[in-house]
Short mmCIF file of C-alpha atoms in Angstrom, two decimals:
data_model
loop_
_atom_site.label_atom_id
_atom_site.label_comp_id
_atom_site.label_asym_id
_atom_site.label_seq_id
_atom_site.Cartn_x
_atom_site.Cartn_y
_atom_site.Cartn_z
CA MET A 25 32.72 -7.13 -21.82
CA ILE A 26 30.34 -6.70 -19.22
CA ASP A 27 28.04 -8.69 -16.64
CA LEU A 28 25.33 -7.52 -15.73
CA TYR A 29 23.32 -8.80 -12.78
CA THR A 30 19.92 -7.42 -12.83
CA ALA A 31 15.70 -8.48 -12.44
CA ALA A 32 12.43 -6.73 -15.00
CA THR A 33 12.15 -3.58 -12.44
CA PRO A 34 12.88 -0.28 -13.17
CA ASN A 35 16.23 0.30 -11.68
CA GLY A 36 16.82 -2.78 -13.31
CA HIS A 37 15.66 -1.17 -16.65
CA LYS A 38 17.98 2.04 -16.25
CA VAL A 39 20.74 -0.50 -16.85
CA SER A 40 19.91 -2.50 -19.81
CA ILE A 41 18.58 0.32 -21.61
CA ALA A 42 21.23 2.25 -21.18
CA LEU A 43 24.13 -0.41 -22.19
CA GLU A 44 21.74 -0.97 -25.32
CA GLU A 45 21.79 2.70 -25.78
CA LEU A 46 25.74 2.87 -25.80
CA GLU A 47 25.97 -0.25 -27.66
CA LEU A 48 28.23 -1.98 -25.49
CA THR A 49 28.62 -5.81 -25.33
CA TYR A 50 27.50 -7.48 -21.95
CA THR A 51 26.20 -11.07 -20.97
CA LEU A 52 22.88 -10.27 -18.95
CA HIS A 53 22.50 -12.55 -15.50
CA THR A 54 18.76 -12.83 -14.25
CA LEU A 55 18.92 -13.07 -10.50
CA ASP A 56 15.57 -14.66 -8.75
CA LEU A 57 14.62 -12.10 -6.27
CA MET A 58 11.94 -13.69 -5.14
CA ALA A 59 14.78 -16.93 -4.23
CA GLY A 60 16.64 -14.55 -2.98
CA GLU A 61 19.85 -14.58 -5.10
CA GLN A 62 20.92 -11.25 -4.75
CA LYS A 63 21.54 -12.02 -1.08
CA GLN A 64 23.63 -15.10 -2.23
CA PRO A 65 27.62 -14.93 -0.57
CA TRP A 66 28.41 -14.62 -4.44
CA PHE A 67 25.65 -11.24 -4.90
CA LEU A 68 27.13 -9.92 -1.97
CA ALA A 69 30.86 -10.13 -3.11
CA ILE A 70 29.61 -7.68 -6.06
CA ASN A 71 27.03 -6.07 -4.47
CA PRO A 72 27.94 -5.80 -0.43
CA ASN A 73 24.09 -4.38 -0.10
CA GLY A 74 22.37 -7.10 -1.78
CA ARG A 75 20.09 -5.49 -4.44
CA ILE A 76 19.96 -5.11 -8.69
CA PRO A 77 21.60 -3.80 -10.90
CA ALA A 78 25.08 -4.12 -10.88
CA ILE A 79 27.49 -4.73 -13.34
CA VAL A 80 31.18 -5.99 -12.84
CA ASP A 81 33.38 -4.48 -15.86
CA ARG A 82 35.73 -8.06 -16.99
CA ALA A 83 38.24 -5.36 -19.05
CA GLU A 84 38.85 -3.72 -16.06
CA ASP A 85 40.19 -6.04 -14.16
CA ASN A 86 37.10 -7.11 -13.08
CA PHE A 87 35.49 -3.68 -11.43
CA ALA A 88 32.44 -3.89 -9.90
CA VAL A 89 29.90 -1.43 -9.71
CA PHE A 90 26.50 -1.15 -7.81
CA GLU A 91 23.76 1.22 -7.39
CA SER A 92 21.51 1.87 -10.51
CA GLY A 93 22.61 5.52 -10.30
CA ALA A 94 26.50 4.78 -10.04
CA ILE A 95 26.23 2.58 -13.07
CA LEU A 96 24.67 5.47 -15.14
CA ILE A 97 27.10 7.68 -14.46
CA TYR A 98 30.12 4.71 -14.88
CA LEU A 99 28.74 3.69 -17.89
CA ALA A 100 28.46 7.74 -19.45
CA GLU A 101 32.18 8.12 -18.18
CA LYS A 102 33.66 5.19 -19.54
CA THR A 103 32.11 5.76 -23.38
CA GLY A 104 32.22 9.81 -23.21
CA GLU A 105 28.70 9.55 -23.99
CA LEU A 106 24.61 10.08 -22.36
CA MET A 107 26.73 13.02 -20.71
CA PRO A 108 28.37 16.77 -21.12
CA THR A 109 31.63 17.00 -19.98
CA ASP A 110 31.64 20.52 -19.30
CA ALA A 111 30.50 21.23 -15.82
CA ARG A 112 27.68 22.56 -16.20
CA GLY A 113 25.96 20.31 -18.75
CA ARG A 114 27.59 17.38 -16.20
CA SER A 115 26.00 19.34 -13.29
CA GLN A 116 22.58 19.40 -14.55
CA VAL A 117 22.40 15.75 -15.80
CA LEU A 118 23.44 14.81 -12.29
CA GLN A 119 20.33 17.34 -11.18
CA TRP A 120 17.97 15.44 -12.68
CA LEU A 121 19.25 11.96 -11.72
CA MET A 122 19.66 12.94 -8.88
CA PHE A 123 15.82 14.02 -8.66
CA GLN A 124 14.70 10.60 -9.95
CA MET A 125 16.93 8.11 -7.06
CA GLY A 126 15.96 10.44 -4.45
CA GLY A 127 12.17 11.39 -5.35
CA ILE A 128 10.83 9.61 -8.38
CA GLY A 129 11.73 6.13 -7.18
CA PRO A 130 10.88 6.27 -3.22
CA MET A 131 8.04 7.72 -3.90
CA MET A 132 6.40 5.25 -6.58
CA GLY A 133 8.29 2.60 -4.91
CA GLN A 134 5.99 3.00 -1.83
CA ALA A 135 3.19 3.75 -3.88
CA ASN A 136 3.41 0.52 -5.52
CA VAL A 137 3.75 -1.11 -2.07
CA PHE A 138 0.79 0.26 -0.21
CA HIS A 139 -1.25 0.35 -3.31
CA ARG A 140 -0.73 -3.03 -5.06
CA TYR A 141 1.13 -5.09 -2.47
CA PHE A 142 0.69 -4.03 1.31
CA PRO A 143 -1.51 -6.84 2.72
CA GLU A 144 -4.06 -3.91 4.67
CA LYS A 145 -4.98 -1.03 2.55
CA ILE A 146 -3.75 1.54 5.01
CA GLN A 147 -5.36 4.64 2.72
CA PRO A 148 -3.66 7.33 3.91
CA ALA A 149 -0.08 5.32 3.56
CA ILE A 150 -1.60 5.22 -0.24
CA ASP A 151 -2.35 9.06 -0.42
CA ARG A 152 0.83 9.81 0.79
CA TYR A 153 2.85 8.15 -1.74
CA GLN A 154 0.28 8.39 -4.50
CA GLY A 155 0.46 12.06 -3.86
CA GLU A 156 4.55 12.70 -3.64
CA SER A 157 4.66 10.63 -6.93
CA LYS A 158 2.10 12.92 -8.97
CA ARG A 159 3.86 16.41 -7.68
CA LEU A 160 7.47 14.79 -8.62
CA LEU A 161 5.24 14.13 -12.48
CA ARG A 162 4.15 18.00 -12.66
CA VAL A 163 7.70 19.50 -11.68
CA LEU A 164 8.95 17.13 -14.64
CA ASP A 165 5.89 17.77 -16.85
CA ALA A 166 6.67 21.88 -16.00
CA HIS A 167 10.44 21.55 -16.87
CA LEU A 168 9.75 19.04 -20.47
CA ALA A 169 7.25 22.11 -21.11
CA GLN A 170 9.91 24.13 -21.94
CA HIS A 171 13.01 21.26 -22.60
CA GLU A 172 13.20 18.53 -24.79
CA TYR A 173 15.08 17.11 -22.62
CA LEU A 174 15.75 16.40 -18.96
CA ALA A 175 19.23 18.26 -19.03
CA GLY A 176 19.95 19.42 -22.82
CA GLU A 177 20.29 16.25 -25.33
CA TYR A 178 19.37 12.84 -24.25
CA SER A 179 21.14 11.97 -21.39
CA ILE A 180 20.89 9.51 -18.48
CA ALA A 181 19.11 10.82 -16.33
CA ASP A 182 16.28 10.55 -18.93
CA ILE A 183 16.93 7.44 -18.91
CA ALA A 184 16.64 6.97 -15.01
CA ASN A 185 13.48 9.17 -14.96
CA TRP A 186 11.69 7.22 -18.13
CA ALA A 187 12.35 3.72 -16.45
CA TRP A 188 10.02 4.60 -13.58
CA VAL A 189 7.70 7.35 -14.86
CA HIS A 190 6.94 5.12 -17.26
CA THR A 191 5.20 2.94 -15.16
CA HIS A 192 3.24 5.25 -13.44
CA GLU A 193 0.18 3.65 -13.85
CA TRP A 194 1.14 1.06 -12.05
CA SER A 195 1.43 3.00 -9.29
CA GLY A 196 -2.01 4.05 -9.41
CA VAL A 197 -0.61 7.59 -10.75
CA THR A 198 -2.19 9.22 -13.83
CA VAL A 199 -0.75 11.23 -16.42
CA ASP A 200 -3.40 12.42 -18.22
CA ASP A 201 -3.32 16.27 -17.37
CA LEU A 202 0.30 15.65 -18.24
CA PRO A 203 1.04 16.61 -21.59
CA HIS A 204 4.60 18.25 -21.93
CA LEU A 205 5.63 14.15 -19.98
CA GLN A 206 3.14 12.10 -21.99
CA ARG A 207 5.15 13.86 -25.04
CA TRP A 208 8.64 13.01 -23.46
CA LEU A 209 7.51 9.26 -22.38
CA ALA A 210 6.31 8.87 -26.47
CA ALA A 211 9.51 10.04 -27.35
CA ILE A 212 12.08 7.79 -25.50
CA ALA A 213 10.00 4.51 -25.45
CA ALA A 214 9.95 5.01 -29.85
CA ARG A 215 13.90 4.63 -29.49
CA PRO A 216 15.08 1.54 -30.81
CA ALA A 217 17.55 0.74 -28.08
CA VAL A 218 14.99 1.64 -25.45
CA GLN A 219 12.80 -0.87 -26.92
CA ARG A 220 15.68 -3.49 -26.67
CA GLY A 221 16.91 -2.81 -22.91
CA ILE A 222 12.83 -2.87 -21.37
CA LEU A 223 12.65 -6.31 -22.43
CA LEU A 224 15.69 -7.15 -21.07
CA PRO A 225 14.98 -9.60 -19.14
CA PRO A 226 11.59 -10.15 -19.72
CA ARG A 227 9.38 -9.07 -16.70
CA ALA A 228 7.89 -12.13 -15.02
CA GLU A 229 3.72 -12.61 -14.37
CA ARG A 230 3.51 -9.57 -11.13
CA PRO A 231 3.97 -11.72 -7.63
CA ASN A 232 0.78 -11.93 -5.87
CA PRO A 233 0.38 -9.34 -3.04
CA THR A 234 1.34 -12.22 -0.20
CA THR A 235 3.95 -13.04 -1.71
CA ALA A 236 5.10 -9.50 -2.45
CA SER A 237 5.13 -8.16 0.69
CA SER A 238 7.05 -10.83 2.12
CA MET A 239 9.58 -10.24 -0.47
CA LEU A 240 9.82 -6.96 0.25
CA GLU A 241 10.05 -7.55 3.91
CA ARG A 242 13.20 -9.55 3.36
CA GLY A 243 14.81 -6.45 1.46
CA GLN A 244 14.34 -8.21 -2.56
CA SER A 245 12.25 -5.16 -3.70
CA ARG A 246 14.83 -4.35 -6.20
#
């Protein structure tokens, strides 16, 4: 049994989708980020960084794992699914996973901050982060022109990237000129496990710019 501590964010949805794909039994615990529940001592004992998502694997002596990418790797290695076991295949999956962790997530996240939440419209910052997000989406599109999925078979790399990329409109970035990326987005969105995982937990109403900005300042954006 796995306990999942999460909220309706792209990083949270990475893990709920993976758990659904792997058909693992888990208990969902939704944290109220606006109330700062992720900063409470009980949760900091699970994740010292005070961010979602995190899991506790009850079958492994209550082993806690935090950081969404680390959780995906742990679950894939635990089950032997969604990631190859050979060195080359594993490396390809991890490369595209790190592409999301180091690029797609941070750049789209900052685009969200300045485009949607920041109380003052700072156009150079908006242009910077939307432009870099679009560049990264072009990288994906070029790769997907020659590959059905990011790293051979469908993997945690696809889950991680899709959880962020499918929210591109919220970041103010279009994909109309990226046909291969559109094909990949649609193919993953059609998977039953993805359709289940993206609804867990249900997404609350988008916060207004004032409360969202305050939440971000307190480090509660994930």
